[in-house]
PDB file of N, CA, C and O in Angstrom:
ATOM      1  N   UNK X 143       0.841  -1.173   0.000  1.00 48.00           N
ATOM      2  CA  UNK X 143       0.000   0.000   0.000  1.00 48.00           C
ATOM      3  C   UNK X 143       0.884   1.234   0.000  1.00 48.00           C
ATOM      4  O   UNK X 143       1.828   1.346   0.754  1.00 48.00           O
ATOM      5  N   UNK X 144       0.549   2.167  -0.843  1.00 53.00           N
ATOM      6  CA  UNK X 144       1.321   3.404  -0.960  1.00 53.00           C
ATOM      7  C   UNK X 144       0.635   4.485  -0.142  1.00 53.00           C
ATOM      8  O   UNK X 144      -0.551   4.715  -0.280  1.00 53.00           O
ATOM      9  N   UNK X 145       1.381   5.108   0.735  1.00 54.00           N
ATOM     10  CA  UNK X 145       0.828   6.193   1.543  1.00 54.00           C
ATOM     11  C   UNK X 145       1.234   7.519   0.923  1.00 54.00           C
ATOM     12  O   UNK X 145       2.360   7.698   0.503  1.00 54.00           O
ATOM     13  N   UNK X 146       0.290   8.419   0.887  1.00 52.00           N
ATOM     14  CA  UNK X 146       0.554   9.738   0.336  1.00 52.00           C
ATOM     15  C   UNK X 146       0.592  10.751   1.460  1.00 52.00           C
ATOM     16  O   UNK X 146      -0.222  10.715   2.367  1.00 52.00           O
ATOM     17  N   UNK X 147       1.523  11.658   1.361  1.00 51.00           N
ATOM     18  CA  UNK X 147       1.603  12.733   2.350  1.00 51.00           C
ATOM     19  C   UNK X 147       0.505  13.739   2.044  1.00 51.00           C
ATOM     20  O   UNK X 147       0.289  14.107   0.897  1.00 51.00           O
ATOM     21  N   UNK X 148      -0.188  14.154   3.069  1.00 49.00           N
ATOM     22  CA  UNK X 148      -1.237  15.137   2.886  1.00 49.00           C
ATOM     23  C   UNK X 148      -0.646  16.523   3.019  1.00 49.00           C
ATOM     24  O   UNK X 148       0.089  16.809   3.957  1.00 49.00           O
ATOM     25  N   UNK X 149      -0.972  17.370   2.075  1.00 48.00           N
ATOM     26  CA  UNK X 149      -0.508  18.743   2.133  1.00 48.00           C
ATOM     27  C   UNK X 149      -1.621  19.615   2.657  1.00 48.00           C
ATOM     28  O   UNK X 149      -2.791  19.396   2.353  1.00 48.00           O
ATOM     29  N   UNK X 150      -1.290  20.606   3.480  1.00 46.00           N
ATOM     30  CA  UNK X 150      -2.328  21.484   4.014  1.00 46.00           C
ATOM     31  C   UNK X 150      -2.946  22.324   2.909  1.00 46.00           C
ATOM     32  O   UNK X 150      -2.308  22.578   1.889  1.00 46.00           O
ATOM     33  N   UNK X 151      -4.193  22.737   3.082  1.00 49.00           N
ATOM     34  CA  UNK X 151      -4.835  23.586   2.079  1.00 49.00           C
ATOM     35  C   UNK X 151      -4.109  24.921   1.928  1.00 49.00           C
ATOM     36  O   UNK X 151      -3.412  25.369   2.830  1.00 49.00           O
ATOM     37  N   UNK X 152      -4.310  25.532   0.784  1.00 50.00           N
ATOM     38  CA  UNK X 152      -3.624  26.788   0.484  1.00 50.00           C
ATOM     39  C   UNK X 152      -4.024  27.912   1.431  1.00 50.00           C
ATOM     40  O   UNK X 152      -3.304  28.872   1.597  1.00 50.00           O
ATOM     41  N   UNK X 153      -5.182  27.779   2.072  1.00 50.00           N
ATOM     42  CA  UNK X 153      -5.657  28.853   2.946  1.00 50.00           C
ATOM     43  C   UNK X 153      -4.851  28.974   4.233  1.00 50.00           C
ATOM     44  O   UNK X 153      -4.993  29.946   4.952  1.00 50.00           O
ATOM     45  N   UNK X 154      -4.037  27.965   4.538  1.00 47.00           N
ATOM     46  CA  UNK X 154      -3.192  28.057   5.718  1.00 47.00           C
ATOM     47  C   UNK X 154      -3.747  27.354   6.943  1.00 47.00           C
ATOM     48  O   UNK X 154      -3.039  27.136   7.900  1.00 47.00           O
ATOM     49  N   UNK X 155      -5.018  27.007   6.954  1.00 50.00           N
ATOM     50  CA  UNK X 155      -5.571  26.255   8.081  1.00 50.00           C
ATOM     51  C   UNK X 155      -6.225  24.994   7.549  1.00 50.00           C
ATOM     52  O   UNK X 155      -6.848  24.994   6.503  1.00 50.00           O
ATOM     53  N   UNK X 156      -6.043  23.896   8.254  1.00 56.00           N
ATOM     54  CA  UNK X 156      -6.579  22.625   7.785  1.00 56.00           C
ATOM     55  C   UNK X 156      -7.984  22.418   8.313  1.00 56.00           C
ATOM     56  O   UNK X 156      -8.335  22.870   9.392  1.00 56.00           O
ATOM     57  N   UNK X 157      -8.783  21.756   7.520  1.00 64.00           N
ATOM     58  CA  UNK X 157     -10.136  21.408   7.915  1.00 64.00           C
ATOM     59  C   UNK X 157     -10.259  19.894   7.840  1.00 64.00           C
ATOM     60  O   UNK X 157     -10.442  19.333   6.764  1.00 64.00           O
ATOM     61  N   UNK X 158     -10.126  19.224   8.951  1.00 72.00           N
ATOM     62  CA  UNK X 158     -10.275  17.788   8.980  1.00 72.00           C
ATOM     63  C   UNK X 158     -11.752  17.446   9.075  1.00 72.00           C
ATOM     64  O   UNK X 158     -12.509  18.142   9.745  1.00 72.00           O
ATOM     65  N   UNK X 159     -12.164  16.377   8.413  1.00 75.00           N
ATOM     66  CA  UNK X 159     -13.571  15.990   8.488  1.00 75.00           C
ATOM     67  C   UNK X 159     -13.959  15.600   9.912  1.00 75.00           C
ATOM     68  O   UNK X 159     -13.166  15.030  10.649  1.00 75.00           O
ATOM     69  N   UNK X 160     -15.163  15.933  10.282  1.00 90.00           N
ATOM     70  CA  UNK X 160     -15.650  15.539  11.608  1.00 90.00           C
ATOM     71  C   UNK X 160     -16.038  14.056  11.559  1.00 90.00           C
ATOM     72  O   UNK X 160     -16.120  13.447  10.483  1.00 90.00           O
ATOM     73  N   UNK X 161     -16.272  13.465  12.708  1.00 93.00           N
ATOM     74  CA  UNK X 161     -16.561  12.035  12.792  1.00 93.00           C
ATOM     75  C   UNK X 161     -17.784  11.627  11.972  1.00 93.00           C
ATOM     76  O   UNK X 161     -17.717  10.646  11.221  1.00 93.00           O
ATOM     77  N   UNK X 162     -18.911  12.342  12.047  1.00 93.00           N
ATOM     78  CA  UNK X 162     -20.049  11.954  11.203  1.00 93.00           C
ATOM     79  C   UNK X 162     -19.706  12.005   9.706  1.00 93.00           C
ATOM     80  O   UNK X 162     -20.146  11.142   8.949  1.00 93.00           O
ATOM     81  N   UNK X 163     -18.913  12.991   9.291  1.00 93.00           N
ATOM     82  CA  UNK X 163     -18.507  13.059   7.883  1.00 93.00           C
ATOM     83  C   UNK X 163     -17.658  11.846   7.507  1.00 93.00           C
ATOM     84  O   UNK X 163     -17.828  11.266   6.433  1.00 93.00           O
ATOM     85  N   UNK X 164     -16.747  11.464   8.390  1.00 94.00           N
ATOM     86  CA  UNK X 164     -15.900  10.306   8.128  1.00 94.00           C
ATOM     87  C   UNK X 164     -16.736   9.036   8.022  1.00 94.00           C
ATOM     88  O   UNK X 164     -16.517   8.211   7.130  1.00 94.00           O
ATOM     89  N   UNK X 165     -17.707   8.879   8.923  1.00 95.00           N
ATOM     90  CA  UNK X 165     -18.568   7.686   8.898  1.00 95.00           C
ATOM     91  C   UNK X 165     -19.408   7.637   7.628  1.00 95.00           C
ATOM     92  O   UNK X 165     -19.556   6.579   7.018  1.00 95.00           O
ATOM     93  N   UNK X 166     -19.946   8.785   7.217  1.00 96.00           N
ATOM     94  CA  UNK X 166     -20.755   8.812   6.002  1.00 96.00           C
ATOM     95  C   UNK X 166     -19.895   8.559   4.760  1.00 96.00           C
ATOM     96  O   UNK X 166     -20.339   7.875   3.830  1.00 96.00           O
ATOM     97  N   UNK X 167     -18.687   9.086   4.741  1.00 96.00           N
ATOM     98  CA  UNK X 167     -17.789   8.857   3.607  1.00 96.00           C
ATOM     99  C   UNK X 167     -17.419   7.375   3.517  1.00 96.00           C
ATOM    100  O   UNK X 167     -17.376   6.799   2.420  1.00 96.00           O
ATOM    101  N   UNK X 168     -17.173   6.749   4.655  1.00 97.00           N
ATOM    102  CA  UNK X 168     -16.863   5.324   4.666  1.00 97.00           C
ATOM    103  C   UNK X 168     -18.068   4.506   4.207  1.00 97.00           C
ATOM    104  O   UNK X 168     -17.931   3.585   3.390  1.00 97.00           O
ATOM    105  N   UNK X 169     -19.252   4.848   4.697  1.00 98.00           N
ATOM    106  CA  UNK X 169     -20.469   4.132   4.296  1.00 98.00           C
ATOM    107  C   UNK X 169     -20.708   4.280   2.797  1.00 98.00           C
ATOM    108  O   UNK X 169     -21.109   3.322   2.128  1.00 98.00           O
ATOM    109  N   UNK X 170     -20.427   5.464   2.253  1.00 98.00           N
ATOM    110  CA  UNK X 170     -20.586   5.672   0.815  1.00 98.00           C
ATOM    111  C   UNK X 170     -19.595   4.809   0.036  1.00 98.00           C
ATOM    112  O   UNK X 170     -19.950   4.187  -0.970  1.00 98.00           O
ATOM    113  N   UNK X 171     -18.356   4.754   0.505  1.00 98.00           N
ATOM    114  CA  UNK X 171     -17.338   3.939  -0.169  1.00 98.00           C
ATOM    115  C   UNK X 171     -17.710   2.466  -0.152  1.00 98.00           C
ATOM    116  O   UNK X 171     -17.554   1.761  -1.158  1.00 98.00           O
ATOM    117  N   UNK X 172     -18.207   1.988   0.973  1.00 98.00           N
ATOM    118  CA  UNK X 172     -18.629   0.593   1.080  1.00 98.00           C
ATOM    119  C   UNK X 172     -19.794   0.328   0.129  1.00 98.00           C
ATOM    120  O   UNK X 172     -19.824  -0.680  -0.584  1.00 98.00           O
ATOM    121  N   UNK X 173     -20.764   1.239   0.116  1.00 98.00           N
ATOM    122  CA  UNK X 173     -21.926   1.080  -0.767  1.00 98.00           C
ATOM    123  C   UNK X 173     -21.489   1.045  -2.231  1.00 98.00           C
ATOM    124  O   UNK X 173     -21.984   0.221  -3.009  1.00 98.00           O
ATOM    125  N   UNK X 174     -20.563   1.914  -2.601  1.00 98.00           N
ATOM    126  CA  UNK X 174     -20.060   1.901  -3.983  1.00 98.00           C
ATOM    127  C   UNK X 174     -19.361   0.590  -4.300  1.00 98.00           C
ATOM    128  O   UNK X 174     -19.531   0.043  -5.389  1.00 98.00           O
ATOM    129  N   UNK X 175     -18.580   0.081  -3.356  1.00 98.00           N
ATOM    130  CA  UNK X 175     -17.870  -1.183  -3.568  1.00 98.00           C
ATOM    131  C   UNK X 175     -18.843  -2.351  -3.716  1.00 98.00           C
ATOM    132  O   UNK X 175     -18.551  -3.322  -4.412  1.00 98.00           O
ATOM    133  N   UNK X 176     -19.996  -2.230  -3.076  1.00 98.00           N
ATOM    134  CA  UNK X 176     -21.026  -3.276  -3.151  1.00 98.00           C
ATOM    135  C   UNK X 176     -22.018  -3.017  -4.281  1.00 98.00           C
ATOM    136  O   UNK X 176     -23.011  -3.728  -4.412  1.00 98.00           O
ATOM    137  N   UNK X 177     -21.752  -1.990  -5.095  1.00 97.00           N
ATOM    138  CA  UNK X 177     -22.625  -1.607  -6.210  1.00 97.00           C
ATOM    139  C   UNK X 177     -24.038  -1.282  -5.737  1.00 97.00           C
ATOM    140  O   UNK X 177     -25.015  -1.514  -6.445  1.00 97.00           O
ATOM    141  N   UNK X 178     -24.132  -0.706  -4.549  1.00 97.00           N
ATOM    142  CA  UNK X 178     -25.423  -0.297  -3.986  1.00 97.00           C
ATOM    143  C   UNK X 178     -25.549   1.212  -4.199  1.00 97.00           C
ATOM    144  O   UNK X 178     -25.287   2.016  -3.322  1.00 97.00           O
ATOM    145  N   UNK X 179     -25.944   1.573  -5.417  1.00 97.00           N
ATOM    146  CA  UNK X 179     -25.966   2.973  -5.807  1.00 97.00           C
ATOM    147  C   UNK X 179     -26.983   3.769  -5.003  1.00 97.00           C
ATOM    148  O   UNK X 179     -26.757   4.943  -4.723  1.00 97.00           O
ATOM    149  N   UNK X 180     -28.074   3.155  -4.620  1.00 98.00           N
ATOM    150  CA  UNK X 180     -29.090   3.854  -3.831  1.00 98.00           C
ATOM    151  C   UNK X 180     -28.542   4.241  -2.464  1.00 98.00           C
ATOM    152  O   UNK X 180     -28.711   5.376  -2.008  1.00 98.00           O
ATOM    153  N   UNK X 181     -27.858   3.309  -1.818  1.00 98.00           N
ATOM    154  CA  UNK X 181     -27.286   3.596  -0.501  1.00 98.00           C
ATOM    155  C   UNK X 181     -26.174   4.643  -0.608  1.00 98.00           C
ATOM    156  O   UNK X 181     -26.059   5.522   0.249  1.00 98.00           O
ATOM    157  N   UNK X 182     -25.387   4.580  -1.672  1.00 98.00           N
ATOM    158  CA  UNK X 182     -24.322   5.563  -1.869  1.00 98.00           C
ATOM    159  C   UNK X 182     -24.919   6.958  -2.040  1.00 98.00           C
ATOM    160  O   UNK X 182     -24.415   7.936  -1.477  1.00 98.00           O
ATOM    161  N   UNK X 183     -26.018   7.043  -2.777  1.00 98.00           N
ATOM    162  CA  UNK X 183     -26.691   8.322  -2.954  1.00 98.00           C
ATOM    163  C   UNK X 183     -27.238   8.824  -1.629  1.00 98.00           C
ATOM    164  O   UNK X 183     -27.123  10.011  -1.298  1.00 98.00           O
ATOM    165  N   UNK X 184     -27.834   7.930  -0.853  1.00 98.00           N
ATOM    166  CA  UNK X 184     -28.346   8.306   0.469  1.00 98.00           C
ATOM    167  C   UNK X 184     -27.229   8.889   1.331  1.00 98.00           C
ATOM    168  O   UNK X 184     -27.434   9.895   2.029  1.00 98.00           O
ATOM    169  N   UNK X 185     -26.054   8.276   1.293  1.00 97.00           N
ATOM    170  CA  UNK X 185     -24.917   8.766   2.091  1.00 97.00           C
ATOM    171  C   UNK X 185     -24.513  10.171   1.660  1.00 97.00           C
ATOM    172  O   UNK X 185     -24.227  11.025   2.506  1.00 97.00           O
ATOM    173  N   UNK X 186     -24.494  10.421   0.343  1.00 97.00           N
ATOM    174  CA  UNK X 186     -24.140  11.754  -0.136  1.00 97.00           C
ATOM    175  C   UNK X 186     -25.163  12.794   0.299  1.00 97.00           C
ATOM    176  O   UNK X 186     -24.798  13.908   0.693  1.00 97.00           O
ATOM    177  N   UNK X 187     -26.449  12.428   0.244  1.00 97.00           N
ATOM    178  CA  UNK X 187     -27.504  13.352   0.669  1.00 97.00           C
ATOM    179  C   UNK X 187     -27.384  13.640   2.162  1.00 97.00           C
ATOM    180  O   UNK X 187     -27.468  14.795   2.600  1.00 97.00           O
ATOM    181  N   UNK X 188     -27.166  12.601   2.952  1.00 96.00           N
ATOM    182  CA  UNK X 188     -27.029  12.785   4.398  1.00 96.00           C
ATOM    183  C   UNK X 188     -25.806  13.634   4.736  1.00 96.00           C
ATOM    184  O   UNK X 188     -25.846  14.458   5.651  1.00 96.00           O
ATOM    185  N   UNK X 189     -24.711  13.451   4.000  1.00 94.00           N
ATOM    186  CA  UNK X 189     -23.514  14.239   4.259  1.00 94.00           C
ATOM    187  C   UNK X 189     -23.781  15.709   3.923  1.00 94.00           C
ATOM    188  O   UNK X 189     -23.385  16.605   4.681  1.00 94.00           O
ATOM    189  N   UNK X 190     -24.465  15.970   2.821  1.00 94.00           N
ATOM    190  CA  UNK X 190     -24.772  17.358   2.457  1.00 94.00           C
ATOM    191  C   UNK X 190     -25.666  18.000   3.515  1.00 94.00           C
ATOM    192  O   UNK X 190     -25.425  19.131   3.935  1.00 94.00           O
ATOM    193  N   UNK X 191     -26.682  17.273   3.974  1.00 94.00           N
ATOM    194  CA  UNK X 191     -27.572  17.813   5.015  1.00 94.00           C
ATOM    195  C   UNK X 191     -26.802  18.081   6.303  1.00 94.00           C
ATOM    196  O   UNK X 191     -27.014  19.088   6.964  1.00 94.00           O
ATOM    197  N   UNK X 192     -25.905  17.164   6.651  1.00 93.00           N
ATOM    198  CA  UNK X 192     -25.102  17.319   7.865  1.00 93.00           C
ATOM    199  C   UNK X 192     -24.249  18.583   7.777  1.00 93.00           C
ATOM    200  O   UNK X 192     -24.188  19.373   8.720  1.00 93.00           O
ATOM    201  N   UNK X 193     -23.591  18.775   6.644  1.00 91.00           N
ATOM    202  CA  UNK X 193     -22.714  19.944   6.480  1.00 91.00           C
ATOM    203  C   UNK X 193     -23.494  21.239   6.501  1.00 91.00           C
ATOM    204  O   UNK X 193     -23.004  22.252   6.985  1.00 91.00           O
ATOM    205  N   UNK X 194     -24.696  21.218   5.977  1.00 92.00           N
ATOM    206  CA  UNK X 194     -25.517  22.433   5.937  1.00 92.00           C
ATOM    207  C   UNK X 194     -26.234  22.707   7.256  1.00 92.00           C
ATOM    208  O   UNK X 194     -26.750  23.798   7.465  1.00 92.00           O
ATOM    209  N   UNK X 195     -26.262  21.722   8.151  1.00 89.00           N
ATOM    210  CA  UNK X 195     -27.004  21.861   9.404  1.00 89.00           C
ATOM    211  C   UNK X 195     -26.299  22.728  10.442  1.00 89.00           C
ATOM    212  O   UNK X 195     -26.902  23.152  11.411  1.00 89.00           O
ATOM    213  N   UNK X 196     -25.013  22.953  10.266  1.00 86.00           N
ATOM    214  CA  UNK X 196     -24.262  23.728  11.245  1.00 86.00           C
ATOM    215  C   UNK X 196     -23.606  22.841  12.290  1.00 86.00           C
ATOM    216  O   UNK X 196     -22.844  23.320  13.112  1.00 86.00           O
ATOM    217  N   UNK X 197     -23.883  21.552  12.268  1.00 85.00           N
ATOM    218  CA  UNK X 197     -23.261  20.617  13.214  1.00 85.00           C
ATOM    219  C   UNK X 197     -21.864  20.205  12.762  1.00 85.00           C
ATOM    220  O   UNK X 197     -21.068  19.749  13.566  1.00 85.00           O
ATOM    221  N   UNK X 198     -21.587  20.367  11.503  1.00 85.00           N
ATOM    222  CA  UNK X 198     -20.325  19.911  10.937  1.00 85.00           C
ATOM    223  C   UNK X 198     -19.210  20.909  11.268  1.00 85.00           C
ATOM    224  O   UNK X 198     -19.346  22.097  11.005  1.00 85.00           O
ATOM    225  N   UNK X 199     -18.129  20.403  11.843  1.00 82.00           N
ATOM    226  CA  UNK X 199     -17.000  21.265  12.201  1.00 82.00           C
ATOM    227  C   UNK X 199     -16.035  21.452  11.041  1.00 82.00           C
ATOM    228  O   UNK X 199     -15.156  22.293  11.103  1.00 82.00           O
ATOM    229  N   UNK X 200     -16.214  20.683   9.974  1.00 73.00           N
ATOM    230  CA  UNK X 200     -15.301  20.754   8.834  1.00 73.00           C
ATOM    231  C   UNK X 200     -15.694  21.824   7.833  1.00 73.00           C
ATOM    232  O   UNK X 200     -14.925  22.165   6.960  1.00 73.00           O
ATOM    233  N   UNK X 201     -16.872  22.347   7.919  1.00 61.00           N
ATOM    234  CA  UNK X 201     -17.315  23.347   6.965  1.00 61.00           C
ATOM    235  C   UNK X 201     -18.165  22.755   5.868  1.00 61.00           C
ATOM    236  O   UNK X 201     -18.427  21.569   5.844  1.00 61.00           O
ATOM    237  N   UNK X 202     -18.571  23.581   4.945  1.00 54.00           N
ATOM    238  CA  UNK X 202     -19.501  23.132   3.910  1.00 54.00           C
ATOM    239  C   UNK X 202     -18.836  22.728   2.620  1.00 54.00           C
ATOM    240  O   UNK X 202     -19.464  22.148   1.760  1.00 54.00           O
ATOM    241  N   UNK X 203     -17.592  23.006   2.425  1.00 50.00           N
ATOM    242  CA  UNK X 203     -16.961  22.693   1.143  1.00 50.00           C
ATOM    243  C   UNK X 203     -16.073  21.478   1.251  1.00 50.00           C
ATOM    244  O   UNK X 203     -15.279  21.348   2.154  1.00 50.00           O
ATOM    245  N   UNK X 204     -16.277  20.580   0.321  1.00 45.00           N
ATOM    246  CA  UNK X 204     -15.401  19.417   0.141  1.00 45.00           C
ATOM    247  C   UNK X 204     -15.768  18.762  -1.150  1.00 45.00           C
ATOM    248  O   UNK X 204     -16.832  18.789  -1.628  1.00 45.00           O
TER     249      UNK X 204
END
C-alpha cells in the first residue's frame, strides 16, 4: 500500500472531516464497492444535510 503525504490547504488552516462526515464517507465507499448505488446516494444526501445543518466542524466545502 502506498501512503501519500497530505498537504495542508492553500488557505493556511486545515479542515479535517468531523466524525459523522468520516462515517458517512466510509459508508458511501462501502456502498459503492457493493454496487449499492441507492445507498451511496443516500450517504451523499445525508452528508450534504449534515454539512448544511451547522453541526459539521469541517465546513460546507469538500
